[in-house]
mmCIF file of C-alpha atoms in Angstrom:
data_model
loop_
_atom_site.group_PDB
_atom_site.id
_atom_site.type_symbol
_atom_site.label_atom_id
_atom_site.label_comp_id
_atom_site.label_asym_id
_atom_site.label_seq_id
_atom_site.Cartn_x
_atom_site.Cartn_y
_atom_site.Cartn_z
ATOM 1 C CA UNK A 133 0.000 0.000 0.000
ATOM 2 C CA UNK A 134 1.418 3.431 -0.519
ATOM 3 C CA UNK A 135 0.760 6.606 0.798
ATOM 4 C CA UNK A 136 0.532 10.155 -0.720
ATOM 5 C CA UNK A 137 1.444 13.378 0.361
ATOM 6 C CA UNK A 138 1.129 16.424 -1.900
ATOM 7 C CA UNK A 139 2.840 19.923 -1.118
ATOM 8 C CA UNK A 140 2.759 23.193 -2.691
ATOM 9 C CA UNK A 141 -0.396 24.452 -3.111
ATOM 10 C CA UNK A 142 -0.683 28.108 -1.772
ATOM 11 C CA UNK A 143 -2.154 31.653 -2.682
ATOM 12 C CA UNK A 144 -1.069 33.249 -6.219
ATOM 13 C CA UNK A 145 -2.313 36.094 -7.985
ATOM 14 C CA UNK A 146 -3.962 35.581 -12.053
ATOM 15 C CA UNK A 147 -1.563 34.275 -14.170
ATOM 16 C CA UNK A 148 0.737 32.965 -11.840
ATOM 17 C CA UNK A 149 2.466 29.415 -11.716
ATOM 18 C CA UNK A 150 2.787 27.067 -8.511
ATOM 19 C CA UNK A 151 4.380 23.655 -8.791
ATOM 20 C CA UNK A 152 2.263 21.033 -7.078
ATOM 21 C CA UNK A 153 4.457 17.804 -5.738
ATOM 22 C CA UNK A 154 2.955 14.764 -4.731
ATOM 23 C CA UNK A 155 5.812 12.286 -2.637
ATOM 24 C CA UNK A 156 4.817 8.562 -2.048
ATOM 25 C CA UNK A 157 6.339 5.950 0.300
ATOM 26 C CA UNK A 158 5.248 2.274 1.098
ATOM 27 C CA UNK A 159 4.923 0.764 -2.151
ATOM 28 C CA UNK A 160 6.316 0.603 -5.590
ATOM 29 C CA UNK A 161 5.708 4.021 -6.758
ATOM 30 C CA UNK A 162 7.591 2.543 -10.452
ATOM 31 C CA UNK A 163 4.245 0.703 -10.263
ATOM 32 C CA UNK A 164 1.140 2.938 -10.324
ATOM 33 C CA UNK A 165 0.224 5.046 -12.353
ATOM 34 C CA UNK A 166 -0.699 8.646 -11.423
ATOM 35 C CA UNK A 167 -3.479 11.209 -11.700
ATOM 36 C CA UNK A 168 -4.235 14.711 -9.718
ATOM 37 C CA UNK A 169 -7.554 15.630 -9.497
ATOM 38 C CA UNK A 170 -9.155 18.558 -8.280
ATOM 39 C CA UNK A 171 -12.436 19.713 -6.510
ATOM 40 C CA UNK A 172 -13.772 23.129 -6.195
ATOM 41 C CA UNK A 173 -16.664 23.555 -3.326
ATOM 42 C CA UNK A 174 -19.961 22.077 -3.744
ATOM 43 C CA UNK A 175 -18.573 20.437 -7.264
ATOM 44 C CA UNK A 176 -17.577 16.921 -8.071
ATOM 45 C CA UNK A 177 -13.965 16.024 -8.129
ATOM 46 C CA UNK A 178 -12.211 16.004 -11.255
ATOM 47 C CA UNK A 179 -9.209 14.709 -13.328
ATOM 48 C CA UNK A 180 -6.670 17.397 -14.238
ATOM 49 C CA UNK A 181 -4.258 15.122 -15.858
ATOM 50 C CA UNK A 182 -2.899 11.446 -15.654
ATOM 51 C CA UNK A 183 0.513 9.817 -16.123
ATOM 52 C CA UNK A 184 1.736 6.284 -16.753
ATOM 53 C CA UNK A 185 4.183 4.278 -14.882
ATOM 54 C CA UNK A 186 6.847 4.944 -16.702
ATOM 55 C CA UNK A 187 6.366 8.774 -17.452
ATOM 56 C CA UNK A 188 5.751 8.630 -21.463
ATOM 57 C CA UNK A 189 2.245 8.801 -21.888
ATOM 58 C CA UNK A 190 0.245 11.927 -20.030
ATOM 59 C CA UNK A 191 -2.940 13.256 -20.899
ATOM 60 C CA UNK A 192 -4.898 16.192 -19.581
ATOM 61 C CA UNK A 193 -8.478 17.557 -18.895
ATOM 62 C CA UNK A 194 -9.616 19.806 -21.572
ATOM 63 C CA UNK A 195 -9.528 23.121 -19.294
ATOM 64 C CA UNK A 196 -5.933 22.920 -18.534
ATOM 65 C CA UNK A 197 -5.486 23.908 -22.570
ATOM 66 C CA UNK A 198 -1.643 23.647 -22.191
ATOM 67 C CA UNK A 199 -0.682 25.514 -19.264
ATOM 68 C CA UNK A 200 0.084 22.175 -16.769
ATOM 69 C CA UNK A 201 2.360 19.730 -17.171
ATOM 70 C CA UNK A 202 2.243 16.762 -15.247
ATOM 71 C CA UNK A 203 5.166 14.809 -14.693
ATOM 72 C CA UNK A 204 7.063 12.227 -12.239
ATOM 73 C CA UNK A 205 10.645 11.199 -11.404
ATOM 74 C CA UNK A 206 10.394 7.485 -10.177
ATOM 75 C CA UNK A 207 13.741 7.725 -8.287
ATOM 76 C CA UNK A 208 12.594 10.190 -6.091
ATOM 77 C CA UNK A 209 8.797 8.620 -5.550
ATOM 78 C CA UNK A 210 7.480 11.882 -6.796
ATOM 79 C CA UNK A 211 4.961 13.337 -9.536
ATOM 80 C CA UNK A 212 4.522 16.837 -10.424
ATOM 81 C CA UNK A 213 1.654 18.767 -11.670
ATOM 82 C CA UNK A 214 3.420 22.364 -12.647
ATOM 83 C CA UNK A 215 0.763 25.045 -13.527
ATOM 84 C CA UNK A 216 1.017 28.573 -15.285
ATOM 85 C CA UNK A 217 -1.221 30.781 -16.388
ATOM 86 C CA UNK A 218 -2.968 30.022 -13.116
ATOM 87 C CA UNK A 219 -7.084 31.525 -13.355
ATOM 88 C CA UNK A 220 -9.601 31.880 -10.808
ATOM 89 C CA UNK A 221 -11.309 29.118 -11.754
ATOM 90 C CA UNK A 222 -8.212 27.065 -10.697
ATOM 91 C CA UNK A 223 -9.226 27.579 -7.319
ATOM 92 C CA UNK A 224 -9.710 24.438 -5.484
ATOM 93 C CA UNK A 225 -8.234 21.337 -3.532
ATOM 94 C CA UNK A 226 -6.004 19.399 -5.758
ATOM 95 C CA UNK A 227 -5.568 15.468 -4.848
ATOM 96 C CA UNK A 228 -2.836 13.026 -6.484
ATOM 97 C CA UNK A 229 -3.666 9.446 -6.598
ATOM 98 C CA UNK A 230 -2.543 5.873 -7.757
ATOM 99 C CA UNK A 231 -3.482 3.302 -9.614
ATOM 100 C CA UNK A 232 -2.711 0.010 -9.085
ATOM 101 C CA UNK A 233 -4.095 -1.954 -11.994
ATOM 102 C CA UNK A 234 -1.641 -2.215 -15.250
ATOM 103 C CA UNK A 235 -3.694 -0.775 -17.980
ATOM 104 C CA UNK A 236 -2.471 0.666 -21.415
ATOM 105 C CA UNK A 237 -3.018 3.912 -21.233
ATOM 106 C CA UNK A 238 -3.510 5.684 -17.562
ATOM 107 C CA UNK A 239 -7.421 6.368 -16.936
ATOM 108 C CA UNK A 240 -8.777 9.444 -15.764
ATOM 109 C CA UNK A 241 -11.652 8.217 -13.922
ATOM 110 C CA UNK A 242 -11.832 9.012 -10.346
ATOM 111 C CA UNK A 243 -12.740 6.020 -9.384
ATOM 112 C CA UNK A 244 -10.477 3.620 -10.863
ATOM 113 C CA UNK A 245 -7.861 4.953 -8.514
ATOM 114 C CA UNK A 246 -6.447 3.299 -5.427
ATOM 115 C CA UNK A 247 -4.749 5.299 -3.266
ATOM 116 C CA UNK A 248 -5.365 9.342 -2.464
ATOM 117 C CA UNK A 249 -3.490 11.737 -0.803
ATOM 118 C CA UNK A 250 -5.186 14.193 1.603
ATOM 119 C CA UNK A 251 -5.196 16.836 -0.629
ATOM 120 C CA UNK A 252 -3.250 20.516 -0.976
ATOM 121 C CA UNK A 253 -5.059 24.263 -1.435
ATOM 122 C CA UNK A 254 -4.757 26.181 -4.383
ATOM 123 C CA UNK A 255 -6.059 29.714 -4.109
ATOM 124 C CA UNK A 256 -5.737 31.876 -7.133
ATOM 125 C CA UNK A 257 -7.468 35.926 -6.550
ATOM 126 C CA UNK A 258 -7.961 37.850 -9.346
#
């Protein structure tokens, strides 16, 4: 079993960037594949972007229109989700999670995932 931990969220102004990290322990993190998800009060949460085990294949919600990147470096247990271009409508919590199962391509479905961390604030004003 592994478990999450994501840092970096925080307060940034329109059009800002923040780097979200997300370090695992317990487990094979070489093994899951990863997603961060985000919910904004009173909505449902939902996928941002996903990445496979090995770090080739990504893909990413349709609001994110190129300004995250998500990304992981299995030797340190970590993924990435670095934002820019940061919008109001950013604001929420943002979660990473695992998956378990081998698939071939990483799913974005909230469900299909494993293992959550407890979540870290992003706040953009405008």
């Amino acid at each position: 079993q592994v478990q999450l931990v994501e840092s970096g969220g925080g307060l940034v102004q329109a059009g800002g960037s923040l780097r979200l990290s997300c370090a695992a322990s317990g487990g094979t993190f070489s093994s899951y594949a990863m997603g961060w998800f985000r919910q904004a009060p009173g909505k449902e949460r939902d996928v941002v972007a996903v990445i496979n085990r090995g770090g080739s294949t990504a893909y990413y919600a349709d609001f994110v229109k190129g300004r995250f990147t998500i990304s992981r470096d299995n030797a340190k247990k970590t993924v990435y989700l670095q934002m820019n271009s940061l919008e109001p409508e950013d604001t929420a919590v943002y979660y990473c999670a695992a998956d378990r199962l081998l698939r071939g391509i990483p799913t974005t479905e909230v469900h299909d995932y494993d293992y959550w961390g407890q979540g870290t604030q992003v706040t953009v004003s405008s």
